[in-house]
CSV table of C-alpha atoms in Angstrom, one decimal:
chain,number,residue,atom,x,y,z
A,550,UNK,CA,-25.5,74.1,-39.3
A,551,UNK,CA,-28.9,75.5,-38.7
A,552,UNK,CA,-31.0,77.8,-40.9
A,553,UNK,CA,-31.3,80.2,-38.0
A,554,UNK,CA,-27.5,80.9,-38.3
A,555,UNK,CA,-28.1,81.8,-41.9
A,556,UNK,CA,-30.9,84.2,-41.0
A,557,UNK,CA,-29.1,85.9,-38.2
A,558,UNK,CA,-29.2,89.7,-38.6
A,559,UNK,CA,-25.4,90.1,-38.5
A,560,UNK,CA,-24.9,87.4,-41.1
A,561,UNK,CA,-27.6,88.9,-43.4
A,562,UNK,CA,-26.0,92.4,-43.1
A,563,UNK,CA,-22.7,90.9,-44.2
A,564,UNK,CA,-24.3,89.1,-47.1
A,565,UNK,CA,-26.0,92.3,-48.2
A,566,UNK,CA,-22.8,94.3,-48.1
A,567,UNK,CA,-21.0,91.6,-50.1
A,568,UNK,CA,-23.6,91.3,-52.8
A,569,UNK,CA,-23.8,95.1,-53.2
A,570,UNK,CA,-20.0,95.4,-53.4
A,571,UNK,CA,-19.8,92.6,-56.0
A,572,UNK,CA,-22.3,94.4,-58.2
A,573,UNK,CA,-23.2,92.3,-61.2
A,574,UNK,CA,-26.0,92.2,-63.7
A,575,UNK,CA,-29.7,91.8,-62.7
A,576,UNK,CA,-31.4,88.4,-62.9
A,577,UNK,CA,-34.6,87.5,-64.6
A,578,UNK,CA,-36.6,90.0,-62.5
A,579,UNK,CA,-34.4,93.0,-63.7
A,580,UNK,CA,-33.7,94.2,-60.1
A,581,UNK,CA,-30.3,95.9,-59.8
A,582,UNK,CA,-28.2,95.5,-56.7
A,583,UNK,CA,-29.0,99.1,-55.7
A,584,UNK,CA,-32.6,98.2,-55.2
A,585,UNK,CA,-32.0,95.3,-52.9
A,586,UNK,CA,-32.0,97.2,-49.6
A,587,UNK,CA,-35.4,98.8,-50.2
A,588,UNK,CA,-36.8,95.5,-51.4
A,589,UNK,CA,-35.6,93.7,-48.2
A,590,UNK,CA,-37.0,96.5,-46.0
A,591,UNK,CA,-40.4,96.0,-47.6
A,592,UNK,CA,-40.5,92.3,-48.1
A,593,UNK,CA,-38.0,91.0,-45.5
A,594,UNK,CA,-40.6,89.4,-43.1
A,595,UNK,CA,-42.4,87.6,-46.0
A,596,UNK,CA,-39.0,86.2,-47.3
A,597,UNK,CA,-37.9,85.1,-43.8
A,598,UNK,CA,-41.2,83.3,-43.3
A,599,UNK,CA,-40.9,81.5,-46.6
A,600,UNK,CA,-37.3,80.4,-45.8
A,601,UNK,CA,-38.2,79.2,-42.3
A,602,UNK,CA,-41.3,77.3,-43.4
A,603,UNK,CA,-39.6,75.8,-46.4
A,604,UNK,CA,-42.0,77.4,-48.9
A,605,UNK,CA,-39.5,79.8,-50.5
A,606,UNK,CA,-38.9,79.1,-54.2
A,607,UNK,CA,-35.8,80.6,-55.9
A,608,UNK,CA,-36.5,82.3,-59.2
A,609,UNK,CA,-35.0,80.8,-62.4
A,610,UNK,CA,-31.5,81.9,-63.3
A,611,UNK,CA,-30.8,84.0,-66.4
A,612,UNK,CA,-28.7,82.2,-69.0
A,613,UNK,CA,-25.7,84.2,-70.3
A,614,UNK,CA,-23.1,82.7,-72.6
A,615,UNK,CA,-19.6,84.1,-72.5
A,616,UNK,CA,-16.6,83.1,-74.7
A,617,UNK,CA,-14.2,80.7,-73.2
A,618,UNK,CA,-10.7,82.2,-72.5
A,619,UNK,CA,-9.2,80.0,-75.2
A,620,UNK,CA,-11.7,81.3,-77.7
A,621,UNK,CA,-13.0,77.8,-78.4
A,622,UNK,CA,-16.8,77.8,-77.7
A,623,UNK,CA,-18.7,79.4,-74.9
A,624,UNK,CA,-19.3,78.9,-71.2
A,625,UNK,CA,-22.8,79.1,-69.7
A,626,UNK,CA,-23.4,81.4,-66.8
A,627,UNK,CA,-26.6,81.2,-64.7
A,628,UNK,CA,-27.2,84.6,-63.2
A,629,UNK,CA,-29.5,84.4,-60.2
A,630,UNK,CA,-31.7,87.4,-59.1
A,631,UNK,CA,-30.1,89.8,-56.7
A,632,UNK,CA,-32.4,88.5,-53.9
A,633,UNK,CA,-31.2,84.9,-54.6
A,634,UNK,CA,-27.6,86.0,-54.7
A,635,UNK,CA,-28.2,87.6,-51.3
A,636,UNK,CA,-29.6,84.4,-49.8
A,637,UNK,CA,-26.9,82.2,-51.3
A,638,UNK,CA,-24.3,84.5,-50.0
A,639,UNK,CA,-25.8,84.3,-46.5
A,640,UNK,CA,-25.7,80.4,-46.7
A,641,UNK,CA,-22.1,80.6,-48.0
A,642,UNK,CA,-20.9,82.7,-45.1
A,643,UNK,CA,-22.1,80.2,-42.6
A,644,UNK,CA,-21.3,77.0,-44.5
A,645,UNK,CA,-17.7,77.9,-45.5
A,646,UNK,CA,-16.1,78.1,-42.0
A,647,UNK,CA,-17.7,74.8,-41.1
A,648,UNK,CA,-16.6,72.8,-44.2
A,649,UNK,CA,-13.5,74.5,-45.4
A,650,UNK,CA,-11.1,73.4,-42.6
A,651,UNK,CA,-11.8,69.8,-43.6
A,652,UNK,CA,-10.8,70.3,-47.2
A,653,UNK,CA,-7.5,69.0,-48.6
A,654,UNK,CA,-4.4,71.1,-48.3
A,655,UNK,CA,-3.9,70.4,-52.0
A,656,UNK,CA,-7.2,72.1,-52.9
A,657,UNK,CA,-6.7,75.8,-53.7
A,658,UNK,CA,-9.7,77.2,-55.7
A,659,UNK,CA,-12.4,79.4,-54.2
A,660,UNK,CA,-11.0,79.0,-50.7
A,661,UNK,CA,-10.3,81.8,-48.1
A,662,UNK,CA,-6.6,82.6,-47.8
A,663,UNK,CA,-5.7,80.5,-50.9
A,664,UNK,CA,-4.9,81.5,-54.4
A,665,UNK,CA,-3.9,80.3,-57.9
A,666,UNK,CA,-0.4,81.4,-57.1
A,667,UNK,CA,-0.3,79.1,-54.0
A,668,UNK,CA,-1.4,76.2,-56.3
A,669,UNK,CA,1.4,77.1,-58.8
A,670,UNK,CA,4.1,77.2,-56.2
A,671,UNK,CA,3.0,73.8,-54.9
A,672,UNK,CA,3.0,72.4,-58.4
A,673,UNK,CA,6.5,73.7,-59.0
A,674,UNK,CA,7.6,72.1,-55.7
A,675,UNK,CA,6.3,68.7,-56.8
A,676,UNK,CA,8.3,68.9,-60.1
A,677,UNK,CA,11.4,70.1,-58.2
A,678,UNK,CA,11.0,67.0,-55.9
A,679,UNK,CA,11.4,64.7,-58.9
A,680,UNK,CA,7.8,64.2,-59.9
A,681,UNK,CA,8.4,65.0,-63.5
A,682,UNK,CA,5.2,63.7,-65.2
A,683,UNK,CA,1.8,65.2,-64.8
A,684,UNK,CA,-1.6,63.5,-65.1
A,685,UNK,CA,-3.7,66.4,-66.4
A,686,UNK,CA,-7.4,65.6,-66.0
A,687,UNK,CA,-10.0,67.6,-67.8
A,688,UNK,CA,-13.6,67.3,-66.6
A,689,UNK,CA,-16.0,67.8,-69.4
A,690,UNK,CA,-18.4,70.7,-68.8
A,691,UNK,CA,-18.0,70.1,-65.0
A,692,UNK,CA,-20.4,72.9,-63.8
A,693,UNK,CA,-23.0,71.8,-66.3
A,694,UNK,CA,-22.8,68.1,-65.5
A,695,UNK,CA,-22.8,67.8,-61.7
A,696,UNK,CA,-25.2,65.1,-60.6
A,697,UNK,CA,-27.6,66.7,-58.0
A,698,UNK,CA,-28.2,63.5,-56.0
A,699,UNK,CA,-24.5,62.7,-55.7
A,700,UNK,CA,-23.8,66.4,-54.7
A,701,UNK,CA,-26.6,66.6,-52.2
A,702,UNK,CA,-25.5,63.3,-50.5
A,703,UNK,CA,-22.1,65.0,-49.9
A,704,UNK,CA,-23.8,68.2,-48.6
A,705,UNK,CA,-26.0,66.2,-46.3
A,706,UNK,CA,-22.9,64.9,-44.5
A,707,UNK,CA,-22.2,68.4,-43.3
A,708,UNK,CA,-25.6,70.0,-43.1
A,709,UNK,CA,-28.2,68.5,-40.7
A,710,UNK,CA,-31.0,71.1,-41.0
A,711,UNK,CA,-33.5,69.6,-43.5
A,712,UNK,CA,-34.9,73.0,-44.3
A,713,UNK,CA,-31.5,74.2,-45.3
A,714,UNK,CA,-30.9,71.1,-47.4
A,715,UNK,CA,-34.2,71.6,-49.1
A,716,UNK,CA,-33.3,75.2,-49.9
A,717,UNK,CA,-29.9,74.2,-51.4
A,718,UNK,CA,-31.6,71.6,-53.5
A,719,UNK,CA,-34.1,74.2,-54.6
A,720,UNK,CA,-31.2,76.4,-55.9
A,721,UNK,CA,-29.8,73.4,-57.8
A,722,UNK,CA,-33.1,72.7,-59.4
A,723,UNK,CA,-34.0,76.3,-60.2
A,724,UNK,CA,-34.8,76.5,-63.9
A,725,UNK,CA,-32.9,78.5,-66.6
A,726,UNK,CA,-34.7,81.2,-68.5
A,727,UNK,CA,-33.6,81.3,-72.1
A,728,UNK,CA,-35.4,83.2,-74.9
A,729,UNK,CA,-38.4,83.7,-72.6
A,730,UNK,CA,-38.9,80.0,-71.8
A,731,UNK,CA,-38.0,78.4,-68.4
A,732,UNK,CA,-36.1,75.1,-68.9
A,733,UNK,CA,-36.1,72.7,-65.9
A,734,UNK,CA,-32.7,71.6,-64.7
A,735,UNK,CA,-31.8,68.2,-63.4
A,736,UNK,CA,-28.0,68.4,-63.3
A,737,UNK,CA,-25.3,71.0,-63.0
A,738,UNK,CA,-24.6,74.0,-60.8
A,739,UNK,CA,-24.1,76.8,-63.3
A,740,UNK,CA,-21.4,79.4,-62.6
A,741,UNK,CA,-22.7,82.7,-61.6
A,742,UNK,CA,-24.2,82.1,-58.1
A,743,UNK,CA,-22.2,82.5,-54.9
A,744,UNK,CA,-22.8,78.9,-53.8
A,745,UNK,CA,-21.6,77.1,-56.9
A,746,UNK,CA,-17.8,77.2,-56.2
A,747,UNK,CA,-18.3,75.9,-52.6
A,748,UNK,CA,-20.6,73.1,-53.8
A,749,UNK,CA,-18.1,72.1,-56.4
A,750,UNK,CA,-15.4,71.9,-53.7
A,751,UNK,CA,-17.7,69.8,-51.5
A,752,UNK,CA,-18.2,67.3,-54.4
A,753,UNK,CA,-14.6,67.2,-55.5
A,754,UNK,CA,-13.4,66.8,-51.9
A,755,UNK,CA,-14.1,63.1,-52.5
A,756,UNK,CA,-11.5,63.1,-55.3
A,757,UNK,CA,-9.0,64.9,-53.0
A,758,UNK,CA,-9.5,62.4,-50.2
A,759,UNK,CA,-9.1,59.5,-52.7
A,760,UNK,CA,-5.8,60.9,-54.0
A,761,UNK,CA,-4.6,61.5,-50.5
A,762,UNK,CA,-5.5,57.9,-49.5
A,763,UNK,CA,-3.4,56.7,-52.4
A,764,UNK,CA,-0.5,58.9,-51.4
A,765,UNK,CA,-0.4,61.0,-54.6
A,766,UNK,CA,1.0,64.5,-55.0
A,767,UNK,CA,-1.5,66.8,-56.6
A,768,UNK,CA,-2.9,70.3,-57.0
A,769,UNK,CA,-6.5,71.0,-57.6
A,770,UNK,CA,-8.0,74.4,-58.4
A,771,UNK,CA,-11.8,74.1,-58.8
A,772,UNK,CA,-12.2,71.5,-61.6
A,773,UNK,CA,-8.6,71.8,-62.8
A,774,UNK,CA,-6.7,68.9,-61.3
A,775,UNK,CA,-3.0,67.9,-61.9
A,776,UNK,CA,-1.5,64.8,-60.3
A,777,UNK,CA,2.3,64.5,-60.3
A,778,UNK,CA,4.1,61.2,-60.7
A,779,UNK,CA,7.6,59.9,-61.4
A,780,UNK,CA,7.1,58.1,-64.7
A,781,UNK,CA,4.9,58.0,-67.7
A,782,UNK,CA,3.8,54.4,-66.9
A,783,UNK,CA,2.7,55.4,-63.4
A,784,UNK,CA,0.9,58.4,-65.0
A,785,UNK,CA,-1.1,56.1,-67.3
A,786,UNK,CA,-2.1,53.8,-64.4
A,787,UNK,CA,-3.2,56.8,-62.4
A,788,UNK,CA,-5.1,58.3,-65.3
A,789,UNK,CA,-7.0,55.1,-65.9
A,790,UNK,CA,-7.9,54.4,-62.2
A,791,UNK,CA,-8.8,58.1,-61.4
A,792,UNK,CA,-11.0,58.3,-64.5
A,793,UNK,CA,-12.9,55.3,-63.3
A,794,UNK,CA,-13.3,56.8,-59.9
A,795,UNK,CA,-14.6,60.1,-61.2
A,796,UNK,CA,-17.1,58.5,-63.6
A,797,UNK,CA,-18.4,55.7,-61.4
A,798,UNK,CA,-18.3,57.3,-57.9
A,799,UNK,CA,-19.0,61.0,-58.7
A,800,UNK,CA,-20.7,60.5,-62.1
A,801,UNK,CA,-18.5,63.1,-63.8
A,802,UNK,CA,-17.3,62.7,-67.3
A,803,UNK,CA,-13.6,63.0,-68.1
A,804,UNK,CA,-12.8,64.5,-71.5
A,805,UNK,CA,-10.3,62.0,-72.8
A,806,UNK,CA,-9.3,64.2,-75.8
A,807,UNK,CA,-8.2,67.0,-73.5
A,808,UNK,CA,-6.8,64.9,-70.7
A,809,UNK,CA,-3.2,63.6,-71.0
A,810,UNK,CA,-0.1,62.2,-69.2
A,811,UNK,CA,2.8,64.4,-70.2
A,812,UNK,CA,5.8,66.3,-69.1
A,813,UNK,CA,4.7,69.5,-67.3
A,814,UNK,CA,6.3,71.6,-70.1
A,815,UNK,CA,3.8,70.2,-72.5
A,816,UNK,CA,0.8,71.1,-70.5
A,817,UNK,CA,-0.6,74.3,-68.9
A,818,UNK,CA,-1.9,74.8,-65.4
A,819,UNK,CA,-3.7,78.0,-64.4
A,820,UNK,CA,-2.2,79.8,-67.4
A,821,UNK,CA,1.4,78.8,-66.7
A,822,UNK,CA,3.7,76.1,-68.0
A,823,UNK,CA,6.4,74.4,-65.9
A,824,UNK,CA,9.6,74.3,-68.0
A,825,UNK,CA,12.5,71.9,-67.3
A,826,UNK,CA,13.1,69.0,-64.9
A,827,UNK,CA,16.2,69.5,-62.9
A,828,UNK,CA,15.7,73.2,-62.3
A,829,UNK,CA,12.0,73.7,-63.2
A,830,UNK,CA,10.8,77.3,-63.8
A,831,UNK,CA,7.4,78.8,-64.3
A,832,UNK,CA,6.6,80.4,-67.6
A,833,UNK,CA,3.4,82.2,-69.0
A,834,UNK,CA,1.9,79.6,-71.3
A,835,UNK,CA,1.8,80.3,-75.1
A,836,UNK,CA,-2.0,80.2,-74.9
A,837,UNK,CA,-2.0,82.9,-72.2
A,838,UNK,CA,0.2,85.1,-74.4
A,839,UNK,CA,-2.2,84.5,-77.4
A,840,UNK,CA,-5.2,85.5,-75.3
A,841,UNK,CA,-3.5,88.7,-74.1
A,842,UNK,CA,-2.6,89.6,-77.7
A,843,UNK,CA,-6.2,88.9,-78.8
A,844,UNK,CA,-7.5,91.3,-76.1
A,845,UNK,CA,-4.9,94.0,-76.9
A,846,UNK,CA,-5.7,93.7,-80.6
A,847,UNK,CA,-9.3,94.7,-80.0
A,848,UNK,CA,-8.2,97.9,-78.2
A,849,UNK,CA,-5.6,98.6,-80.9
A,850,UNK,CA,-8.1,98.3,-83.7
A,851,UNK,CA,-10.4,100.7,-81.9
A,852,UNK,CA,-7.4,103.0,-81.2
A,853,UNK,CA,-6.3,103.6,-84.8
A,854,UNK,CA,-7.9,107.0,-84.8
A,855,UNK,CA,-7.0,107.9,-81.2
A,856,UNK,CA,-4.1,109.9,-79.8
A,857,UNK,CA,-1.4,107.5,-78.6
A,858,UNK,CA,-1.6,108.6,-75.0
A,859,UNK,CA,-5.3,107.9,-74.9
A,860,UNK,CA,-4.8,104.4,-76.3
A,861,UNK,CA,-2.0,103.6,-74.0
A,862,UNK,CA,-4.1,104.8,-71.0
A,863,UNK,CA,-6.8,102.4,-72.1
A,864,UNK,CA,-4.6,99.3,-72.3
A,865,UNK,CA,-2.5,100.0,-69.2
A,866,UNK,CA,-4.8,98.5,-66.7
A,867,UNK,CA,-5.0,95.3,-68.8
A,868,UNK,CA,-1.2,95.1,-69.0
A,869,UNK,CA,-0.8,95.7,-65.2
A,870,UNK,CA,-3.4,93.1,-64.3
A,871,UNK,CA,-1.8,90.5,-66.6
A,872,UNK,CA,1.8,91.0,-65.3
A,873,UNK,CA,0.6,90.9,-61.7
A,874,UNK,CA,-1.0,87.5,-62.4
A,875,UNK,CA,2.1,86.2,-64.2
A,876,UNK,CA,4.6,87.7,-61.8
A,877,UNK,CA,5.6,84.2,-60.7
A,878,UNK,CA,7.1,83.5,-64.1
A,879,UNK,CA,10.9,83.3,-64.1
A,880,UNK,CA,11.2,82.9,-67.9
A,881,UNK,CA,11.5,86.6,-68.8
A,882,UNK,CA,11.8,86.4,-72.5
A,883,UNK,CA,8.0,86.2,-72.8
A,884,UNK,CA,7.7,89.7,-71.4
A,885,UNK,CA,10.5,91.1,-73.6
A,886,UNK,CA,8.8,89.6,-76.7
A,887,UNK,CA,5.4,91.1,-75.7
A,888,UNK,CA,6.9,94.5,-75.1
A,889,UNK,CA,8.5,94.5,-78.6
A,890,UNK,CA,5.3,93.3,-80.2
A,891,UNK,CA,3.2,95.9,-78.6
A,892,UNK,CA,5.6,98.8,-79.3
A,893,UNK,CA,5.7,97.7,-83.0
A,894,UNK,CA,1.8,97.6,-83.0
A,895,UNK,CA,1.7,101.2,-81.7
A,896,UNK,CA,4.4,102.4,-84.2
A,897,UNK,CA,2.2,100.7,-86.9
A,898,UNK,CA,-0.8,102.8,-85.8
A,899,UNK,CA,1.3,106.0,-86.0
A,900,UNK,CA,2.6,105.2,-89.5
A,901,UNK,CA,-1.0,104.7,-90.7
A,902,UNK,CA,-2.2,107.9,-89.0
A,903,UNK,CA,0.5,109.9,-90.8
A,904,UNK,CA,-1.0,108.6,-94.1
A,905,UNK,CA,0.8,110.8,-96.7
A,906,UNK,CA,4.5,110.5,-97.6
A,907,UNK,CA,5.1,114.2,-96.9
A,908,UNK,CA,3.4,113.9,-93.5
A,909,UNK,CA,5.5,110.8,-92.7
A,910,UNK,CA,8.7,112.6,-93.7
A,911,UNK,CA,7.8,115.6,-91.6
A,912,UNK,CA,6.9,113.5,-88.5
A,913,UNK,CA,10.2,111.6,-88.8
A,914,UNK,CA,12.2,114.8,-89.0
A,915,UNK,CA,10.4,116.2,-86.0
A,916,UNK,CA,11.6,113.2,-84.1
A,917,UNK,CA,15.3,113.6,-85.1
A,918,UNK,CA,15.6,111.7,-88.3
A,919,UNK,CA,17.9,113.4,-90.9
A,920,UNK,CA,16.0,114.9,-93.8
A,921,UNK,CA,17.2,112.7,-96.7
A,922,UNK,CA,16.7,109.5,-94.6
A,923,UNK,CA,13.3,110.7,-93.6
A,924,UNK,CA,12.3,111.4,-97.2
A,925,UNK,CA,13.5,108.0,-98.5
A,926,UNK,CA,11.8,106.2,-95.6
A,927,UNK,CA,8.5,107.9,-96.2
A,928,UNK,CA,8.7,107.0,-99.9
A,929,UNK,CA,9.7,103.4,-99.5
A,930,UNK,CA,6.3,102.0,-100.5
A,931,UNK,CA,6.4,99.3,-97.9
A,932,UNK,CA,3.5,98.4,-95.7
A,933,UNK,CA,2.8,99.8,-92.2
A,934,UNK,CA,3.8,96.7,-90.3
A,935,UNK,CA,7.2,96.6,-92.1
A,936,UNK,CA,7.8,100.2,-91.4
A,937,UNK,CA,6.8,99.8,-87.8
A,938,UNK,CA,9.7,97.4,-87.4
A,939,UNK,CA,12.2,99.3,-89.5
A,940,UNK,CA,15.2,101.3,-88.1
A,941,UNK,CA,13.8,104.7,-88.9
A,942,UNK,CA,10.6,104.2,-86.8
A,943,UNK,CA,12.6,102.6,-84.0
A,944,UNK,CA,14.9,105.7,-84.0
A,945,UNK,CA,12.0,108.1,-84.2
A,946,UNK,CA,9.6,106.5,-81.7
A,947,UNK,CA,12.0,105.5,-79.0
A,948,UNK,CA,11.7,103.6,-75.7
A,949,UNK,CA,11.9,107.0,-73.9
A,950,UNK,CA,8.9,108.2,-76.0
A,951,UNK,CA,6.8,105.2,-75.0
A,952,UNK,CA,7.8,105.8,-71.3
A,953,UNK,CA,6.7,109.4,-71.6
A,954,UNK,CA,3.4,108.3,-73.0
A,955,UNK,CA,2.9,106.1,-69.9
A,956,UNK,CA,3.2,102.7,-71.7
A,957,UNK,CA,3.7,99.9,-69.1
A,958,UNK,CA,6.8,97.8,-69.9
A,959,UNK,CA,6.0,94.2,-68.9
A,960,UNK,CA,9.7,93.4,-68.6
A,961,UNK,CA,10.3,96.3,-66.2
A,962,UNK,CA,7.1,95.7,-64.3
A,963,UNK,CA,8.0,92.1,-63.8
A,964,UNK,CA,11.5,93.1,-62.6
A,965,UNK,CA,10.0,95.6,-60.2
A,966,UNK,CA,7.6,93.0,-58.7
A,967,UNK,CA,10.5,90.6,-58.2
A,968,UNK,CA,12.9,93.3,-56.8
A,969,UNK,CA,10.7,95.9,-55.0
A,970,UNK,CA,12.6,98.9,-53.7
């Protein structure tokens, strides 16, 4: 691959459109994506000259820490400037079609035409075929620990243009701006730039090829790798040998506390758990359910003073996005339990909003509860959560009422996705 391909006008136009459509926060220079076109119009010739002569220097990335999905700790993102995202995107568009066809069929993350759902279907197929033990390998802070020399040796197998190799190395070495100070970087490819996912796949392709050479069944999505074997003893042997390969050959560190050999039902993969051996089924993991509840609780706390319809409109996109990701699950009780939990939460908000016993009695009667029952229920002295689960609130705030307010039923949406009309 030559640098001239990267700098071809058509490729640059595509890269500009993609960066603008992706949006995202500014980098260290504060330039928003909306300003990129005007900046390139004015400075394009100078930037091209720097790239072709090898004198272009990427700006440091802006450090941003976001909470991990499991709520345990934070993940570091390195946000490049819009200009550097544009250049990285142009490299990515030329490099991907040249290297992706040579990647393993068992690699699914950040690849065109492949998805997490494809990886999950393949994993289920391995368990169905009798490979009922999983070697779940956790790479410790993978994107922060990538060895630049090891990675660049793999990139150099595919890229011959030394100017382009120098530019990719410059992006790896770009410092991190934190609290006004630029810190030099000697390892890692922080998430946040367009090139990082492809570079990770180039490095971990060595792992894929080693697993294929040994005849293993596996699924890898970015740094999340599960290997499927037929016995616990075989799994322990694979865990030991592959850990040695990763640490010696690729200089990556395996987190032994988080890695394990277990039945698939005891581990999670891409948010799912595989339940059962003879007739395995996919289920949304308990951790995925906890995370959804945590996100919903934030909205529900803010919505205590809102009209129910407004609150429901606010959480509906979150619910639809979640069920579309977990549509592969065939264990449906998860969705029914979540529906019941969410309806009770909203009933709890309503009970609190009604505040006074006389208001509660009136509201219950307006919704069809007999007068004496409404009065006794309003005066019971129990807490809001208890009342939200009691028969009088279930009779007053019915399933039909929730449907009229536009609340998404996860159970019904899951059924619709499985049986579209």
